[in-house]
């Protein structure tokens, strides 16, 4: 007997960048999905080098890519990922990374997205100057396993996917900028982050909605208002986790996983204005 309705079921993955290598193993164990990679022109949804500007949030773009894969394959399940790297208008902090994964089940009318801030991102750049040695930068970002984009002084892309010393030596003249190539197949650090997020998706899909039985029940929101340990007034701290099902709309709240029931008075507007 199948232990999961997705066991042995195909899911379309729109990717040009070999992401099935990161996504397939975690999802193969449980729920047991079989990834069908489709060479959709995902660059049409926006590129890291800025040659195509992304429209919409990362979640919207990931869902749109997933739909494109489903349309191209005729499959009712779709999967896609989208990365955001700083400094960037979508990110409230500096050189960070956020990976977003979208999953669609058209038959059960379920759509969900998961995001994770990658604490490990190698997004960085280096301006090439005369008499300066780029070797420490190259070591730090993990060249040549991690590829580079070379830009001219005006920001135009001279080359991307650069992974060999000879090409780099020819292009990296003073006045150019070296930048990490964030496409997943050229960036093992990103691949690891996508794989970790796929593990979260696998756990999420292994959880069934208590109301309708749809796979993918899990955290959709938090309720703030954790009471201050000293005066008891509501703070901005998270009080409960809200789990939800995007197929039927059922929601249930549960306590914080860390068991914390009161906020530090230092975070209380009343005790510590
Ligand atoms: Zn449900
Ligand atoms: Zn207080």
Tab-separated table of C-alpha atoms and ligand atoms in Angstrom:
chain	number	residue	atom	x	y	z
A	1	UNK	CA	0.000	0.000	0.000
A	2	UNK	CA	1.290	3.454	-0.870
A	3	UNK	CA	2.167	5.439	2.246
A	4	UNK	CA	1.479	8.759	0.543
A	5	UNK	CA	-0.791	9.860	-2.320
A	6	UNK	CA	2.269	11.388	-4.039
A	7	UNK	CA	4.330	8.159	-3.921
A	8	UNK	CA	5.529	7.500	-7.463
A	9	UNK	CA	3.677	10.543	-8.861
A	10	UNK	CA	5.413	12.874	-11.332
A	11	UNK	CA	5.887	16.569	-10.598
A	12	UNK	CA	6.924	19.083	-13.278
A	13	UNK	CA	10.011	21.140	-12.445
A	14	UNK	CA	10.630	24.202	-14.603
A	15	UNK	CA	14.376	24.734	-14.549
A	16	UNK	CA	17.263	25.535	-16.827
A	17	UNK	CA	19.784	25.278	-14.085
A	18	UNK	CA	19.912	21.642	-13.038
A	19	UNK	CA	17.959	22.173	-9.834
A	20	UNK	CA	16.634	18.600	-9.964
A	21	UNK	CA	19.987	17.549	-8.486
A	22	UNK	CA	19.103	19.478	-5.304
A	23	UNK	CA	15.342	18.942	-5.251
A	24	UNK	CA	14.926	15.293	-6.235
A	25	UNK	CA	16.669	13.442	-3.365
A	26	UNK	CA	14.737	15.001	-0.422
A	27	UNK	CA	11.373	14.624	-2.190
A	28	UNK	CA	12.076	11.071	-3.379
A	29	UNK	CA	12.185	9.577	0.119
A	30	UNK	CA	8.881	10.880	1.375
A	31	UNK	CA	6.439	11.835	-0.083
A	32	UNK	CA	8.070	9.903	-2.962
A	33	UNK	CA	7.595	12.387	-5.797
A	34	UNK	CA	9.327	11.801	-9.124
A	35	UNK	CA	10.772	15.039	-10.521
A	36	UNK	CA	10.361	15.652	-14.252
A	37	UNK	CA	12.728	18.486	-15.231
A	38	UNK	CA	11.517	20.687	-18.079
A	39	UNK	CA	13.792	23.086	-19.908
A	40	UNK	CA	11.480	26.082	-19.616
A	41	UNK	CA	13.070	29.452	-20.403
A	42	UNK	CA	13.011	30.493	-16.737
A	43	UNK	CA	15.211	33.494	-17.588
A	44	UNK	CA	12.052	35.071	-19.067
A	45	UNK	CA	10.878	35.465	-15.448
A	46	UNK	CA	13.931	37.550	-14.511
A	47	UNK	CA	17.689	37.042	-14.354
A	48	UNK	CA	20.277	37.655	-11.673
A	49	UNK	CA	22.417	39.768	-13.978
A	50	UNK	CA	19.501	42.160	-14.494
A	51	UNK	CA	19.234	41.601	-18.271
A	52	UNK	CA	15.591	40.651	-17.643
A	53	UNK	CA	13.909	42.458	-14.751
A	54	UNK	CA	11.814	40.303	-12.445
A	55	UNK	CA	8.221	41.390	-11.903
A	56	UNK	CA	6.351	40.353	-8.772
A	57	UNK	CA	7.494	38.813	-5.511
A	58	UNK	CA	9.749	35.764	-5.371
A	59	UNK	CA	6.722	33.653	-4.369
A	60	UNK	CA	4.692	34.921	-7.345
A	61	UNK	CA	7.552	34.238	-9.745
A	62	UNK	CA	8.124	30.734	-8.329
A	63	UNK	CA	4.398	29.941	-8.701
A	64	UNK	CA	4.402	31.293	-12.278
A	65	UNK	CA	7.406	29.106	-13.157
A	66	UNK	CA	5.690	26.062	-11.605
A	67	UNK	CA	2.569	26.755	-13.704
A	68	UNK	CA	4.712	27.069	-16.852
A	69	UNK	CA	6.211	23.634	-16.163
A	70	UNK	CA	2.765	22.126	-15.598
A	71	UNK	CA	1.449	23.669	-18.824
A	72	UNK	CA	4.423	22.361	-20.831
A	73	UNK	CA	4.195	18.829	-19.404
A	74	UNK	CA	0.462	18.403	-18.838
A	75	UNK	CA	1.216	17.251	-15.284
A	76	UNK	CA	-1.091	18.299	-12.442
A	77	UNK	CA	1.769	18.797	-9.975
A	78	UNK	CA	4.303	21.607	-10.382
A	79	UNK	CA	7.444	22.715	-8.577
A	80	UNK	CA	9.813	25.657	-9.035
A	81	UNK	CA	12.322	27.657	-7.066
A	82	UNK	CA	13.394	31.272	-7.081
A	83	UNK	CA	16.383	32.880	-5.418
A	84	UNK	CA	16.820	36.476	-4.259
A	85	UNK	CA	20.211	37.908	-3.410
A	86	UNK	CA	21.158	41.218	-1.938
A	87	UNK	CA	21.784	44.069	-2.111
A	88	UNK	CA	18.391	44.161	-3.641
A	89	UNK	CA	15.082	46.024	-3.338
A	90	UNK	CA	13.380	42.761	-2.287
A	91	UNK	CA	15.720	42.240	0.619
A	92	UNK	CA	15.664	44.365	3.750
A	93	UNK	CA	19.329	43.651	4.483
A	94	UNK	CA	22.679	43.576	2.707
A	95	UNK	CA	24.272	40.642	0.937
A	96	UNK	CA	21.801	38.003	1.969
A	97	UNK	CA	20.091	35.198	0.175
A	98	UNK	CA	16.507	33.983	0.232
A	99	UNK	CA	15.417	30.807	-1.511
A	100	UNK	CA	11.729	30.343	-2.311
A	101	UNK	CA	10.110	27.075	-3.350
A	102	UNK	CA	6.623	26.829	-4.859
A	103	UNK	CA	4.517	23.673	-5.079
A	104	UNK	CA	1.179	23.362	-6.884
A	105	UNK	CA	-1.324	20.506	-6.827
A	106	UNK	CA	-3.939	21.473	-9.433
A	107	UNK	CA	-6.288	18.557	-8.665
A	108	UNK	CA	-6.499	19.360	-4.948
A	109	UNK	CA	-6.413	23.109	-5.664
A	110	UNK	CA	-3.460	23.535	-3.357
A	111	UNK	CA	-0.631	26.046	-3.802
A	112	UNK	CA	2.076	26.660	-1.284
A	113	UNK	CA	5.369	28.486	-1.090
A	114	UNK	CA	8.186	28.097	1.406
A	115	UNK	CA	11.056	30.524	1.885
A	116	UNK	CA	14.277	30.331	3.821
A	117	UNK	CA	16.943	32.915	4.426
A	118	UNK	CA	20.240	31.281	3.529
A	119	UNK	CA	22.633	32.060	6.302
A	120	UNK	CA	25.327	30.803	3.973
A	121	UNK	CA	25.363	32.748	0.752
A	122	UNK	CA	28.433	33.567	-1.262
A	123	UNK	CA	26.829	36.551	-3.022
A	124	UNK	CA	29.662	39.080	-3.313
A	125	UNK	CA	31.514	41.236	-5.771
A	126	UNK	CA	35.000	42.613	-6.235
A	127	UNK	CA	36.135	45.658	-8.209
A	128	UNK	CA	39.311	44.862	-10.118
A	129	UNK	CA	42.022	47.462	-9.518
A	130	UNK	CA	45.536	47.750	-10.906
A	131	UNK	CA	48.155	46.083	-8.675
A	132	UNK	CA	45.458	44.470	-6.520
A	133	UNK	CA	45.308	40.727	-6.105
A	134	UNK	CA	41.822	39.225	-6.525
A	135	UNK	CA	42.991	35.866	-5.100
A	136	UNK	CA	41.547	36.381	-1.574
A	137	UNK	CA	38.141	37.256	-3.091
A	138	UNK	CA	38.284	34.229	-5.383
A	139	UNK	CA	39.143	31.975	-2.443
A	140	UNK	CA	36.339	33.410	-0.322
A	141	UNK	CA	33.610	32.833	-2.910
A	142	UNK	CA	34.887	29.356	-3.806
A	143	UNK	CA	36.074	29.967	-7.397
A	144	UNK	CA	36.198	27.973	-9.685
A	145	UNK	CA	33.537	25.601	-8.236
A	146	UNK	CA	31.425	28.776	-7.971
A	147	UNK	CA	31.302	30.678	-11.274
A	148	UNK	CA	31.713	34.420	-11.843
A	149	UNK	CA	30.027	37.175	-13.831
A	150	UNK	CA	32.431	39.801	-15.216
A	151	UNK	CA	31.021	43.293	-15.779
A	152	UNK	CA	32.567	46.306	-17.478
A	153	UNK	CA	32.758	49.747	-15.863
A	154	UNK	CA	29.195	50.578	-16.923
A	155	UNK	CA	27.759	47.405	-15.425
A	156	UNK	CA	27.398	45.611	-18.781
A	157	UNK	CA	27.907	41.855	-18.646
A	158	UNK	CA	31.135	40.837	-20.434
A	159	UNK	CA	30.827	37.179	-19.525
A	160	UNK	CA	28.879	34.947	-17.151
A	161	UNK	CA	29.460	31.419	-15.969
A	162	UNK	CA	33.228	32.017	-15.892
A	163	UNK	CA	34.910	29.044	-14.221
A	164	UNK	CA	38.437	28.967	-15.622
A	165	UNK	CA	41.554	30.964	-14.820
A	166	UNK	CA	42.421	31.748	-18.462
A	167	UNK	CA	39.083	33.432	-19.257
A	168	UNK	CA	39.192	35.263	-15.959
A	169	UNK	CA	42.742	36.538	-16.567
A	170	UNK	CA	41.751	37.792	-20.030
A	171	UNK	CA	38.589	39.634	-18.878
A	172	UNK	CA	39.394	40.833	-15.370
A	173	UNK	CA	41.218	44.017	-16.300
A	174	UNK	CA	41.245	47.073	-14.011
A	175	UNK	CA	37.872	48.808	-14.010
A	176	UNK	CA	35.865	45.598	-14.312
A	177	UNK	CA	33.805	44.037	-11.555
A	178	UNK	CA	33.737	40.358	-10.624
A	179	UNK	CA	30.474	39.112	-9.199
A	180	UNK	CA	29.329	35.672	-8.068
A	181	UNK	CA	27.155	33.911	-10.655
A	182	UNK	CA	24.032	33.027	-8.676
A	183	UNK	CA	22.542	30.545	-11.148
A	184	UNK	CA	22.067	27.351	-9.189
A	185	UNK	CA	24.059	24.984	-11.434
A	186	UNK	CA	27.091	27.282	-11.142
A	187	UNK	CA	26.755	27.861	-7.421
A	188	UNK	CA	27.081	24.866	-5.069
A	189	UNK	CA	26.263	27.062	-2.056
A	190	UNK	CA	22.856	27.834	-3.575
A	191	UNK	CA	22.330	24.190	-4.487
A	192	UNK	CA	22.835	23.272	-0.805
A	193	UNK	CA	20.318	25.949	0.262
A	194	UNK	CA	17.747	24.692	-2.276
A	195	UNK	CA	18.267	21.125	-1.079
A	196	UNK	CA	17.649	22.170	2.541
A	197	UNK	CA	14.439	23.935	1.509
A	198	UNK	CA	13.338	20.839	-0.430
A	199	UNK	CA	13.709	18.914	2.846
A	200	UNK	CA	11.300	21.384	4.472
A	201	UNK	CA	8.857	20.955	1.595
A	202	UNK	CA	9.071	17.163	1.935
A	203	UNK	CA	8.174	17.435	5.640
A	204	UNK	CA	5.340	19.813	4.837
A	205	UNK	CA	3.892	17.517	2.145
A	206	UNK	CA	4.094	14.595	4.570
A	207	UNK	CA	1.679	16.464	6.869
A	208	UNK	CA	-2.013	16.141	6.011
A	209	UNK	CA	-4.756	18.698	6.626
A	210	UNK	CA	-6.893	17.473	9.572
A	211	UNK	CA	-10.009	18.871	7.856
A	212	UNK	CA	-9.721	17.767	4.200
A	213	UNK	CA	-6.738	15.403	4.151
A	214	UNK	CA	-4.780	17.392	1.559
A	215	UNK	CA	-0.980	17.021	1.835
A	216	UNK	CA	0.906	20.197	2.742
A	217	UNK	CA	-0.561	21.328	6.057
A	218	UNK	CA	1.790	23.620	7.968
A	219	UNK	CA	2.724	27.077	9.153
A	220	UNK	CA	1.032	29.883	7.219
A	221	UNK	CA	1.190	32.685	9.774
A	222	UNK	CA	2.037	33.626	13.349
A	223	UNK	CA	-0.007	35.425	15.999
A	224	UNK	CA	1.919	38.108	17.864
A	225	UNK	CA	1.220	39.455	21.344
A	226	UNK	CA	3.430	37.269	23.549
A	227	UNK	CA	2.748	38.691	27.039
A	228	UNK	CA	5.545	40.530	28.850
A	229	UNK	CA	6.999	38.443	31.699
A	230	UNK	CA	6.915	41.468	34.017
A	231	UNK	CA	3.714	43.426	33.328
A	232	UNK	CA	1.720	41.010	31.175
A	233	UNK	CA	0.996	43.452	28.346
A	234	UNK	CA	1.127	42.211	24.759
A	235	UNK	CA	4.475	42.538	22.932
A	236	UNK	CA	5.430	42.087	19.264
A	237	UNK	CA	6.768	38.630	20.187
A	238	UNK	CA	5.214	35.567	18.524
A	239	UNK	CA	2.625	33.962	20.811
A	240	UNK	CA	1.334	31.090	18.671
A	241	UNK	CA	2.072	29.434	15.323
A	242	UNK	CA	-0.846	29.238	12.885
A	243	UNK	CA	-0.918	26.154	10.664
A	244	UNK	CA	-3.126	26.190	7.619
A	245	UNK	CA	-4.305	24.323	4.543
A	246	UNK	CA	-4.356	26.361	1.350
A	247	UNK	CA	-6.702	23.845	-0.289
A	248	UNK	CA	-9.670	24.198	2.089
A	249	UNK	CA	-8.680	27.188	4.227
A	250	UNK	CA	-8.727	25.305	7.552
A	251	UNK	CA	-6.437	26.843	10.192
A	252	UNK	CA	-5.355	25.823	13.682
A	253	UNK	CA	-2.990	27.467	16.131
A	254	UNK	CA	-0.387	25.771	18.292
A	255	UNK	CA	2.100	26.924	20.921
A	256	UNK	CA	5.583	28.061	19.965
A	257	UNK	CA	7.864	25.064	19.432
A	258	UNK	CA	10.406	26.493	21.893
A	259	UNK	CA	7.815	26.518	24.712
A	260	UNK	CA	8.303	30.228	25.454
A	261	UNK	CA	5.135	31.664	27.062
A	262	UNK	CA	6.332	35.136	28.142
A	263	UNK	CA	8.465	37.863	26.569
A	264	UNK	CA	11.603	39.420	28.003
A	265	UNK	CA	10.601	42.804	29.539
A	266	UNK	CA	13.419	44.359	27.477
A	267	UNK	CA	11.186	43.873	24.387
A	268	UNK	CA	8.115	45.362	26.148
A	269	UNK	CA	7.025	48.859	25.056
A	270	UNK	CA	5.542	49.423	28.519
A	271	UNK	CA	8.477	48.233	30.666
A	272	UNK	CA	11.197	49.404	28.277
A	273	UNK	CA	9.837	52.226	26.118
B	1	LIG	ZN1	-7.610	21.262	4.087
B	2	LIG	ZN1	6.142	44.802	30.354
